[in-house]
Coordinates of C-alpha atoms in Angstrom, one line a residue:
Chain Y
M7 CA 117.5 120.0 101.7
D8 CA 114.6 121.5 102.3
R9 CA 115.0 124.4 101.8
A10 CA 111.9 124.8 99.5
S11 CA 109.8 123.6 102.3
S12 CA 110.7 127.1 104.2
I13 CA 108.4 128.8 102.2
P14 CA 105.2 128.3 104.0
A15 CA 102.1 126.5 101.7
P16 CA 99.0 128.6 102.0
P17 CA 96.2 126.8 101.3
E18 CA 94.6 129.8 99.5
K19 CA 97.0 129.3 96.9
R20 CA 95.6 126.4 95.2
R21 CA 95.6 126.1 91.9
S22 CA 93.6 123.8 89.7
G23 CA 95.3 121.5 87.0
P24 CA 98.5 119.4 86.5
A25 CA 101.2 122.5 86.2
G26 CA 99.4 124.1 89.6
L27 CA 99.7 120.5 91.3
L28 CA 103.6 119.7 90.3
K29 CA 104.1 123.3 91.6
F30 CA 102.3 122.4 95.0
V31 CA 104.4 119.0 95.3
V32 CA 107.9 120.5 94.4
R33 CA 107.2 123.1 97.1
N34 CA 105.3 120.8 99.7
R35 CA 107.9 118.1 98.6
A36 CA 109.2 117.2 102.6
L37 CA 105.7 116.7 103.1
Y38 CA 105.4 114.0 100.5
I39 CA 108.9 112.9 101.1
M40 CA 107.3 111.8 104.6
L41 CA 104.9 110.1 103.4
L42 CA 106.5 107.4 101.7
P43 CA 107.3 105.2 103.7
G44 CA 103.6 104.9 105.0
L45 CA 102.7 104.4 101.4
A46 CA 105.3 101.9 100.5
Y47 CA 104.0 99.6 103.6
L48 CA 100.7 100.1 102.7
V49 CA 101.2 98.9 99.2
I50 CA 103.7 96.2 100.1
F51 CA 101.7 94.5 103.1
K52 CA 98.5 96.0 102.3
Y53 CA 97.3 95.8 98.5
I54 CA 100.1 93.4 97.3
P55 CA 98.3 90.4 99.7
L56 CA 95.2 91.7 98.6
S57 CA 95.9 91.4 94.9
G58 CA 97.8 88.2 95.8
S59 CA 94.1 87.0 96.7
V60 CA 93.7 86.1 93.5
I61 CA 95.2 82.5 94.1
A62 CA 91.7 81.4 95.4
F63 CA 90.6 81.2 92.3
Q64 CA 94.0 79.1 91.1
N65 CA 95.5 75.4 92.1
F66 CA 98.2 77.9 93.8
N67 CA 101.4 76.1 93.9
I68 CA 104.1 77.7 95.6
F69 CA 106.9 76.7 93.3
K70 CA 105.3 77.7 90.6
G71 CA 104.3 81.4 91.6
I72 CA 101.2 83.2 91.4
W73 CA 101.8 83.5 87.1
H74 CA 102.1 79.8 86.4
S75 CA 99.4 78.1 88.9
E76 CA 96.6 77.0 87.0
W77 CA 93.3 78.7 87.2
V78 CA 90.4 77.1 88.7
G79 CA 87.3 79.5 88.8
F80 CA 85.3 78.9 91.5
K81 CA 85.8 75.4 92.7
W82 CA 87.4 76.6 96.3
F83 CA 84.6 78.4 96.9
E84 CA 82.4 75.6 96.0
Q85 CA 84.0 73.6 98.2
F86 CA 83.5 75.4 101.2
F87 CA 79.8 75.9 101.2
T88 CA 79.0 72.3 100.0
Y89 CA 81.6 70.1 102.2
P90 CA 79.9 70.0 105.4
Q91 CA 83.2 69.8 107.0
L92 CA 83.7 73.3 105.7
R93 CA 80.3 74.4 106.3
R94 CA 81.1 73.5 110.2
L95 CA 83.3 76.1 109.8
L96 CA 80.9 79.0 108.8
V97 CA 78.5 77.5 111.1
N98 CA 80.8 77.9 114.3
T99 CA 81.7 81.3 113.8
L100 CA 78.1 82.6 113.2
L101 CA 77.5 80.7 116.3
I102 CA 79.8 82.1 118.4
S103 CA 79.6 85.3 117.5
F104 CA 76.0 85.6 117.4
Y105 CA 76.3 84.5 121.2
Q106 CA 78.6 87.1 121.9
L107 CA 76.2 89.7 120.4
L108 CA 73.4 88.4 122.8
F109 CA 75.6 88.1 125.8
A110 CA 79.0 89.9 125.6
F111 CA 77.7 93.0 124.1
P112 CA 75.4 94.4 126.6
A113 CA 77.4 93.4 129.0
P114 CA 79.2 96.5 129.0
I115 CA 76.1 98.8 128.4
L116 CA 75.0 97.7 132.0
L117 CA 77.9 97.6 133.6
A118 CA 78.2 101.3 132.8
L119 CA 74.8 101.8 133.7
L120 CA 75.5 101.0 137.0
L121 CA 79.0 102.5 137.8
N122 CA 77.0 105.5 136.6
E123 CA 74.6 105.4 139.4
L124 CA 76.8 105.3 142.1
R125 CA 77.2 107.7 144.5
S126 CA 80.7 107.2 146.0
M127 CA 83.6 108.2 144.0
V128 CA 86.4 106.5 145.9
F129 CA 84.0 103.4 145.3
K130 CA 83.7 103.9 141.4
R131 CA 87.3 104.3 141.0
T132 CA 87.7 101.7 142.5
V133 CA 85.8 99.5 141.0
Q134 CA 86.8 100.7 137.2
T135 CA 90.5 100.4 138.1
I136 CA 89.8 96.7 138.8
V137 CA 87.6 95.6 135.9
Y138 CA 89.5 97.7 133.1
L139 CA 92.6 95.5 134.3
P140 CA 92.0 92.2 132.1
H141 CA 91.8 94.2 129.0
F142 CA 95.8 94.3 129.5
F143 CA 96.3 90.9 130.0
S144 CA 96.7 88.3 126.8
W145 CA 94.7 85.9 126.2
T146 CA 97.5 83.1 126.9
I147 CA 97.5 84.5 130.5
V148 CA 93.8 84.7 130.2
F149 CA 93.3 80.9 129.4
G150 CA 95.9 80.6 132.3
F151 CA 93.7 81.6 134.8
T152 CA 90.5 79.7 133.0
Y153 CA 92.4 76.5 133.1
M154 CA 93.3 77.0 137.1
I155 CA 89.3 77.5 137.1
L156 CA 87.9 74.9 134.8
S157 CA 90.6 71.9 134.9
V158 CA 89.3 68.7 135.7
Q159 CA 92.0 68.0 138.1
T160 CA 92.8 70.7 140.0
G161 CA 89.8 73.6 138.6
L162 CA 88.5 75.8 141.9
L163 CA 85.1 75.0 139.6
N164 CA 85.9 71.4 139.8
N165 CA 86.8 71.5 143.6
L166 CA 83.3 73.6 144.4
I167 CA 81.5 70.7 142.2
E168 CA 83.0 67.7 144.0
S169 CA 82.4 69.1 147.6
L170 CA 78.7 69.2 146.6
G171 CA 79.0 65.9 145.5
F172 CA 78.8 65.6 141.9
E173 CA 81.2 64.3 139.0
R174 CA 84.1 66.8 138.3
I175 CA 83.7 68.0 134.9
N176 CA 86.3 68.4 132.0
F177 CA 85.1 71.7 130.7
L178 CA 88.1 72.3 128.6
Q179 CA 88.1 69.4 126.5
K180 CA 84.5 69.1 125.9
A181 CA 82.8 70.0 122.6
E182 CA 79.5 70.9 124.6
Y183 CA 81.7 73.8 126.6
F184 CA 83.8 75.3 124.5
R185 CA 81.5 78.3 122.5
S186 CA 80.4 79.1 126.6
I187 CA 83.9 79.5 127.8
I188 CA 84.8 81.5 124.6
V189 CA 81.5 84.1 124.9
G190 CA 82.4 84.0 129.2
T191 CA 86.4 84.4 129.0
G192 CA 85.3 86.9 126.5
I193 CA 83.5 88.9 128.7
W194 CA 85.4 88.2 131.7
K195 CA 88.3 89.9 129.9
E196 CA 86.8 93.0 127.7
T197 CA 83.4 94.3 129.4
G198 CA 85.2 96.5 131.7
W199 CA 87.5 98.2 128.8
S200 CA 84.5 98.2 126.8
A201 CA 82.1 100.0 129.4
I202 CA 84.5 103.2 128.6
I203 CA 82.8 104.2 125.6
F204 CA 79.7 104.1 127.5
L205 CA 80.3 106.4 130.0
A206 CA 81.8 108.7 127.9
A207 CA 78.5 108.5 126.4
L208 CA 77.0 108.8 129.8
A209 CA 79.1 112.0 131.3
G210 CA 78.0 113.6 127.8
I211 CA 74.1 113.5 128.7
S212 CA 73.3 117.3 129.8
P213 CA 72.6 116.9 133.7
T214 CA 69.6 119.9 133.2
L215 CA 67.5 117.0 131.3
Y216 CA 67.9 115.0 134.8
E217 CA 67.2 118.1 136.8
A218 CA 64.1 118.6 134.6
A219 CA 62.5 115.5 135.1
K220 CA 63.0 115.4 138.9
I221 CA 61.0 118.6 138.9
D222 CA 58.2 116.3 137.2
G223 CA 58.4 113.9 139.5
A224 CA 60.4 111.5 137.4
N225 CA 62.1 108.6 139.9
R226 CA 65.2 107.2 138.9
F227 CA 64.2 103.9 137.0
Q228 CA 61.9 106.6 135.0
Q229 CA 65.0 109.1 134.5
L230 CA 66.9 105.8 133.2
L231 CA 64.1 105.0 130.9
H232 CA 63.4 108.0 129.1
I233 CA 67.3 110.2 129.3
T234 CA 69.8 108.0 130.1
L235 CA 68.7 105.2 127.2
P236 CA 68.0 107.6 124.7
G237 CA 71.1 109.8 125.7
I238 CA 73.7 106.8 124.4
M239 CA 71.2 105.4 121.9
P240 CA 73.6 106.4 119.2
T241 CA 76.5 105.0 120.8
I242 CA 75.0 101.3 121.1
V243 CA 73.4 101.4 117.4
I244 CA 77.1 102.6 116.0
L245 CA 79.2 100.0 118.0
L246 CA 76.4 96.9 117.5
L247 CA 76.5 98.1 113.7
L248 CA 80.4 98.0 113.7
R249 CA 80.2 94.7 116.2
I250 CA 77.9 93.0 113.1
G251 CA 80.0 94.2 110.6
N252 CA 82.8 91.9 112.0
I253 CA 80.5 89.0 112.3
L254 CA 83.0 86.4 111.0
D255 CA 85.9 87.8 112.6
L256 CA 86.2 86.3 115.9
G257 CA 90.2 87.0 117.0
A258 CA 92.2 83.9 116.6
E259 CA 94.5 84.9 119.0
Q260 CA 92.2 83.8 121.7
I261 CA 90.0 80.8 119.8
Y262 CA 93.4 78.8 118.5
M263 CA 94.5 79.4 122.6
F264 CA 91.6 77.3 123.5
L265 CA 91.2 74.9 121.1
N266 CA 92.1 71.7 121.0
E267 CA 91.4 68.3 118.7
L268 CA 88.5 67.4 121.2
T269 CA 87.0 70.5 121.1
Y270 CA 87.1 71.4 116.8
K271 CA 83.7 70.2 116.6
T272 CA 82.2 73.5 118.3
G273 CA 84.8 75.5 118.0
D274 CA 86.8 75.4 114.9
V275 CA 86.2 78.7 113.1
L276 CA 87.2 80.0 109.9
D277 CA 90.6 82.3 111.3
T278 CA 91.5 79.0 113.4
Y279 CA 91.1 76.1 110.3
T280 CA 93.0 78.9 108.0
Y281 CA 96.1 78.1 110.2
R282 CA 96.1 75.1 110.2
I283 CA 95.0 73.9 107.2
G284 CA 96.5 76.6 105.1
I285 CA 99.9 77.6 106.6
L286 CA 100.7 74.2 108.8
G287 CA 99.0 71.8 105.8
G288 CA 99.5 74.4 102.9
Q289 CA 96.4 74.3 101.6
Y290 CA 96.6 77.8 100.3
S291 CA 93.8 78.1 97.8
L292 CA 91.4 76.5 99.6
T293 CA 92.2 78.9 102.5
T294 CA 92.8 82.1 100.6
A295 CA 89.1 81.3 99.2
I296 CA 88.1 81.2 102.8
G297 CA 89.8 84.2 103.4
L298 CA 88.4 86.4 100.6
F299 CA 84.9 85.1 101.3
K300 CA 85.3 86.5 105.2
S301 CA 86.6 90.0 103.5
V302 CA 84.0 90.0 101.2
V303 CA 81.2 89.4 103.6
G304 CA 82.8 91.8 106.0
F305 CA 83.2 94.5 103.8
L306 CA 79.9 94.5 102.5
L307 CA 78.5 94.2 106.2
M308 CA 80.4 96.9 107.1
V309 CA 78.9 99.4 103.9
L310 CA 75.4 98.3 104.7
A311 CA 76.3 99.1 108.7
N312 CA 77.3 102.6 107.3
R313 CA 74.5 103.4 105.8
L314 CA 72.0 102.2 108.5
S315 CA 73.9 104.0 111.2
K316 CA 73.7 107.3 108.6
K317 CA 69.9 106.7 108.7
I318 CA 69.2 106.0 112.7
T319 CA 71.8 108.3 114.2
G320 CA 72.9 110.8 111.4
E321 CA 76.5 109.6 111.9
G322 CA 78.7 107.3 109.9
L323 CA 81.4 105.0 111.2
Y324 CA 83.8 106.6 108.6
Chain H
M1 CA 55.2 108.8 147.9
A2 CA 58.5 110.9 148.8
I3 CA 59.5 108.5 151.6
K4 CA 58.3 105.1 149.5
R5 CA 60.8 106.3 146.7
S6 CA 63.5 107.2 148.9
L7 CA 63.3 103.2 150.5
G8 CA 63.4 102.1 146.7
E9 CA 66.2 104.0 146.0
K10 CA 68.4 103.0 149.2
I11 CA 67.7 99.2 148.2
F12 CA 68.4 100.0 144.6
D13 CA 72.0 101.9 146.0
V14 CA 72.3 99.0 148.1
F15 CA 72.1 96.1 145.2
N16 CA 74.2 98.2 142.8
V17 CA 77.0 98.2 145.5
F18 CA 76.5 94.4 146.0
V19 CA 76.5 93.8 142.3
L20 CA 79.4 95.4 141.7
T21 CA 81.3 93.6 144.1
I22 CA 80.5 90.5 143.1
V23 CA 82.1 91.8 139.7
C24 CA 84.8 92.8 141.1
L25 CA 85.6 89.7 142.8
L26 CA 84.9 87.6 139.8
V27 CA 87.6 89.2 138.5
L28 CA 90.0 89.6 140.9
I29 CA 89.7 85.7 142.2
P30 CA 91.3 83.7 139.3
V31 CA 94.1 86.5 139.5
I32 CA 94.6 86.0 143.2
H33 CA 94.1 82.0 142.9
V34 CA 97.2 82.2 140.8
I35 CA 99.2 84.5 142.0
A36 CA 98.7 82.5 146.2
G37 CA 99.5 78.7 143.7
S38 CA 102.9 80.4 142.0
F39 CA 103.9 80.9 145.8
S40 CA 102.8 77.7 147.3
S41 CA 104.2 73.9 147.2
T42 CA 103.7 71.6 144.6
Q43 CA 102.2 68.9 147.2
A44 CA 99.5 71.8 148.3
L45 CA 99.1 72.3 144.6
I46 CA 98.3 68.6 143.5
R47 CA 95.7 68.4 147.2
N48 CA 93.9 71.3 145.7
Q49 CA 94.4 72.9 149.1
V50 CA 95.4 76.3 147.5
F51 CA 92.4 78.9 147.6
L52 CA 93.2 82.8 147.5
L53 CA 96.4 82.3 149.9
P54 CA 99.9 80.7 149.3
V55 CA 100.1 77.1 151.4
D56 CA 103.9 76.2 152.4
F57 CA 104.8 79.6 151.1
N58 CA 107.8 79.4 149.5
L59 CA 109.5 80.5 146.3
D60 CA 110.6 77.2 145.0
N61 CA 108.9 78.0 141.6
Y62 CA 110.0 81.3 141.0
K63 CA 113.4 79.6 141.6
L64 CA 112.8 77.4 138.9
V65 CA 111.8 80.1 136.4
V66 CA 114.8 81.9 137.2
Q67 CA 116.8 78.9 136.2
N68 CA 114.8 78.5 133.1
R69 CA 117.2 79.2 130.1
T70 CA 113.9 78.9 127.8
F71 CA 111.8 81.5 130.0
W72 CA 114.7 83.9 129.8
N73 CA 115.4 83.5 126.4
T74 CA 111.9 84.6 125.2
F75 CA 111.6 86.9 128.3
K76 CA 114.6 88.8 126.4
N77 CA 113.2 88.2 123.0
S78 CA 109.9 90.0 124.1
V79 CA 111.6 92.8 125.4
L80 CA 113.2 93.4 122.4
L81 CA 110.5 92.7 120.3
V82 CA 108.7 96.0 122.5
V83 CA 111.2 98.0 122.2
V84 CA 112.5 97.7 118.4
G85 CA 108.7 96.8 117.8
T86 CA 107.3 100.0 119.6
A87 CA 109.8 102.5 118.1
V88 CA 109.3 101.6 114.2
N89 CA 105.4 102.0 115.0
M90 CA 105.8 105.5 116.6
V91 CA 108.2 106.4 113.9
M92 CA 105.8 105.2 110.8
T93 CA 103.0 106.2 112.6
L94 CA 103.7 109.7 113.2
L95 CA 105.8 110.5 109.9
T96 CA 102.5 109.0 108.2
A97 CA 99.9 111.0 110.3
Y98 CA 101.5 114.4 110.2
P99 CA 101.2 114.8 106.6
L100 CA 97.9 113.4 106.4
S101 CA 96.5 115.7 109.2
K102 CA 97.4 118.6 106.7
S103 CA 94.1 119.8 105.1
Y104 CA 95.9 121.8 102.0
L105 CA 97.5 118.5 101.1
R106 CA 97.0 117.7 97.6
G107 CA 95.5 114.0 97.4
R108 CA 95.2 113.9 101.4
K109 CA 91.8 112.3 100.8
F110 CA 92.5 109.7 98.2
F111 CA 95.3 108.7 100.4
I112 CA 93.4 108.7 103.5
L113 CA 90.7 106.5 101.8
A114 CA 93.6 103.9 100.6
F115 CA 94.2 103.5 104.5
V116 CA 91.0 103.6 105.6
F117 CA 89.9 100.8 102.8
T118 CA 92.3 98.4 104.4
M119 CA 90.2 98.7 107.7
I120 CA 87.1 97.6 106.0
F121 CA 88.5 95.2 103.5
H122 CA 91.2 93.2 105.1
A123 CA 93.8 91.4 103.4
P124 CA 93.2 87.9 103.8
L125 CA 96.0 85.8 106.0
I126 CA 97.7 83.8 103.4
P127 CA 98.7 85.7 100.5
T128 CA 100.0 87.9 103.4
Y129 CA 101.8 84.9 104.8
I130 CA 103.1 84.4 101.2
L131 CA 104.7 87.5 100.8
I132 CA 106.7 87.5 104.2
R133 CA 107.9 84.3 102.9
N134 CA 108.4 85.6 99.6
L135 CA 110.5 88.6 101.1
G136 CA 112.4 85.8 103.3
L137 CA 111.1 87.6 106.6
L138 CA 110.2 84.4 107.4
D139 CA 111.7 83.1 110.6
T140 CA 113.2 86.1 111.0
F141 CA 112.7 88.9 114.2
W142 CA 111.6 91.5 111.5
A143 CA 108.6 89.0 110.6
L144 CA 107.0 90.5 114.1
V145 CA 108.3 94.2 113.7
I146 CA 107.4 95.1 109.7
P147 CA 104.4 93.4 108.8
P148 CA 102.0 95.3 112.2
A149 CA 104.7 98.4 111.6
I150 CA 101.4 100.5 110.9
G151 CA 98.0 99.9 112.8
M152 CA 95.0 101.8 110.9
F153 CA 93.1 102.8 114.1
N154 CA 96.0 104.1 115.8
L155 CA 97.4 106.1 112.5
M156 CA 93.4 107.3 112.3
L157 CA 93.8 108.4 115.8
C158 CA 97.3 110.6 115.4
I159 CA 95.7 112.2 112.4
T160 CA 92.7 113.4 114.4
F161 CA 94.6 114.4 117.0
F162 CA 97.1 116.2 114.8
R163 CA 94.7 118.2 112.8
S164 CA 93.7 119.8 116.2
L165 CA 96.5 121.5 116.1
P166 CA 96.7 124.9 115.4
E167 CA 98.4 125.4 111.7
E168 CA 99.7 129.0 112.6
L169 CA 102.4 127.6 115.1
F170 CA 103.5 125.3 112.4
E171 CA 103.3 128.6 109.8
A172 CA 105.8 130.7 111.9
A173 CA 108.0 128.2 112.4
R174 CA 108.4 127.9 108.5
V175 CA 108.3 131.5 108.0
D176 CA 111.7 131.1 110.7
G177 CA 113.1 128.5 108.4
M178 CA 112.3 125.3 109.9
S179 CA 111.9 122.6 107.5
E180 CA 109.0 120.3 108.3
Y181 CA 110.9 117.4 109.8
R182 CA 112.6 119.9 112.4
I183 CA 108.5 121.3 113.1
L184 CA 107.1 117.8 113.3
W185 CA 110.1 116.8 115.7
Q186 CA 110.1 120.1 117.9
I187 CA 107.2 121.5 117.1
A188 CA 104.2 118.8 116.8
V189 CA 105.6 116.3 118.7
P190 CA 105.7 118.1 122.2
I191 CA 102.5 119.2 122.2
S192 CA 101.0 116.2 121.0
M193 CA 102.3 114.5 124.2
P194 CA 98.8 112.7 125.2
I195 CA 98.1 110.8 121.8
I196 CA 101.8 109.7 121.8
V197 CA 101.6 108.4 125.2
T198 CA 98.5 107.1 124.1
L199 CA 100.1 105.0 121.0
L200 CA 103.4 104.3 122.8
L201 CA 101.3 101.9 125.1
F202 CA 98.8 100.7 122.9
Y203 CA 101.5 99.2 120.7
S204 CA 103.8 98.6 123.2
V205 CA 101.3 96.1 125.2
N206 CA 100.3 94.6 121.7
H207 CA 103.6 93.8 121.2
W208 CA 104.2 92.3 124.5
N209 CA 100.7 90.4 124.5
S210 CA 100.2 88.8 121.0
Y211 CA 101.2 85.2 120.5
F212 CA 99.7 84.6 117.4
N213 CA 101.7 86.5 114.8
A214 CA 104.7 84.5 115.9
L215 CA 103.0 81.1 115.9
I216 CA 102.6 81.6 112.2
Y217 CA 105.4 83.4 110.9
I218 CA 107.9 82.1 113.9
T219 CA 109.5 78.6 113.8
D220 CA 113.0 79.1 115.3
R221 CA 112.5 78.2 119.1
K222 CA 115.7 80.6 119.6
L223 CA 113.4 83.6 118.2
Y224 CA 109.9 82.7 120.9
P225 CA 108.6 85.8 122.3
L226 CA 107.6 84.8 125.6
Q227 CA 103.5 84.6 125.0
L228 CA 104.5 82.1 122.1
Y229 CA 106.6 80.2 125.0
L230 CA 103.4 80.2 127.7
Y231 CA 101.4 79.0 124.7
H232 CA 103.4 76.0 124.3
L233 CA 103.2 75.5 128.3
L234 CA 99.8 76.2 129.0
A235 CA 98.4 74.1 125.6
E236 CA 100.7 71.2 127.0
A237 CA 99.3 71.4 130.7
N238 CA 96.0 71.5 129.0
A239 CA 96.0 68.2 126.7
I240 CA 97.6 65.9 130.0
D241 CA 95.4 67.4 132.2
N242 CA 93.2 64.4 131.1
Y243 CA 95.6 61.7 132.3
R244 CA 97.1 63.4 135.0
G245 CA 95.2 60.8 137.4
V246 CA 96.2 58.3 135.5
T247 CA 100.2 59.1 136.0
T248 CA 100.4 59.6 139.5
V249 CA 103.9 58.6 139.5
N250 CA 105.1 61.7 138.1
L251 CA 103.0 64.3 140.1
D252 CA 106.0 65.4 141.9
T253 CA 107.5 67.0 138.9
S254 CA 104.3 68.5 137.7
P255 CA 105.0 71.6 136.7
Q256 CA 102.1 73.8 137.4
G257 CA 103.8 75.4 140.0
L258 CA 106.7 76.5 137.0
Q259 CA 103.3 77.6 134.7
L260 CA 101.7 79.1 137.8
A261 CA 105.4 81.6 138.3
T262 CA 105.9 82.1 134.8
I263 CA 102.7 83.3 134.2
V264 CA 103.2 85.9 137.1
V265 CA 106.1 87.0 135.8
A266 CA 104.9 87.5 132.3
T267 CA 101.9 89.7 133.6
V268 CA 104.2 91.9 136.1
P269 CA 105.3 94.6 133.3
I270 CA 101.8 95.0 133.1
V271 CA 100.7 95.0 136.3
V272 CA 103.6 97.7 136.8
V273 CA 102.6 100.3 134.1
Y274 CA 98.6 99.7 134.5
P275 CA 98.5 102.2 137.6
F276 CA 100.7 104.8 136.2
L277 CA 99.0 105.1 132.9
Q278 CA 95.3 104.0 133.5
K279 CA 94.1 107.3 132.5
H280 CA 96.2 107.5 129.7
F281 CA 95.1 104.4 128.6
I282 CA 91.5 106.0 129.3
K283 CA 92.1 108.7 126.9
G284 CA 93.2 106.5 124.1
A285 CA 89.7 104.7 124.2
M286 CA 87.5 107.7 124.5
L287 CA 89.5 109.4 121.7
G288 CA 88.7 106.1 120.1
S289 CA 84.6 106.6 120.5
L290 CA 84.6 110.2 119.5
K291 CA 85.9 109.5 115.9
E292 CA 87.9 107.1 114.1

């Protein structure tokens, strides 16, 4: 079957024009055949759903299908921005994302800096082994751990609160604690793992810079300020921009596990609402409009982030 | 001045070790608490006597898990999902990454852009759901295998790795009359073990850990993966947490011990693989940091 591909395809013999292209494809058909399953997957599972997003502009009826459902223009988008209940979703999403940016983003940088200052390699490795571990737990299991700490009946923290003479608090069922719990458990699970990238950046800083600074009489804090931080700044900037590009993506896997009817007020976000009202409730068009809005904003932010990144660090995200 | 500085440094070093020890404790205490609880008696759990060591050490909770047919069924489904799902992931990713790593391939830039575009412009959930439904995959095992067949980030990692391999090696094989399939399988794969182990681990951990896909696509309880079973188990526990104080009568049948033992058993596969392959995971995370 592959006799033709046994002839080497030297890159220097590239000829332009349709005839040259055809010849190239025939000669390297094994490579193109190999690519077919991946391309089929890409078209079917990524681009067909993408074009299926037109139902955001329809009053989509699953029995009539895309071709026969009536068009309603921007009706669903208008609803999304005017109904207070729907605006709440956007506010919740943005607020949780903002708190994550404020607290969860700097945490791994701090951890990497502390790890980097350790003298004992054995201790350093032990700490690393321990803090990377939670990354590999599923959100259901992390919720199990959280439940055992915060449960009103049996939670460890509540036992402590009670022994100090205060009233037990129903953390998991109260809307006012929801965002803090999401940010906190996110920090618990991912800080260690996210620190790896910063540790790699720290390892890339040339030791001669530190030696020169020592000769100049700089203490460790000054070295941190003038060598270490500037050294990892490009990594920080790139990851920050990447995070901002994903500001509307919160990961339903986590939030849906923690969410219940009592915490919708502060915790219901775009993704969880889409699941409940779209898939369970059958409101396909409205939730597609929400999804499309998310995709477009995410795309624009990502393009913007890439531009900024190239300008600031000279390196793009893609 | 020299003495003063070294004193400051010493204080900082002690402080640093102290802070990191606290961090480690914060990570470990919830885990140890759950393990200790899973080996404790129901009475001890209800009376909140368990902290970091089991109270009335026994294996009753694990006996309950072992006897639980729902647990075994979902466990079996998850193992099958990890094996079949990861196999499909690997075949699809390697087959796609290999041709796309050839710098002389005509149309390469276009194809890569087509893949990258889906990383920055996500297809919304609902049209994907409708597609899966129209394909008749709803409520089948394949709904968990085929839609996530290629992880775009993993694909990019694999392409980057293949590009670093010397092309002369493949040229020589072609001169010897080897087909591209045999070159991929017998030359490229054996020398790409670092990336292959990394991808295997990323994909399999992902299959083992996720429940949301199953929540969307699977309603048949016989097809539930373990994580979806855990989701329902824990969501239920959380829902009745409010009322447990009121219904004291049912306390003896409190399933908390069962929940804890199930959590521990569901985590065992991860914890067993973890120390073994930690370095590969880390390599993978670093590969990701270099260039997408």
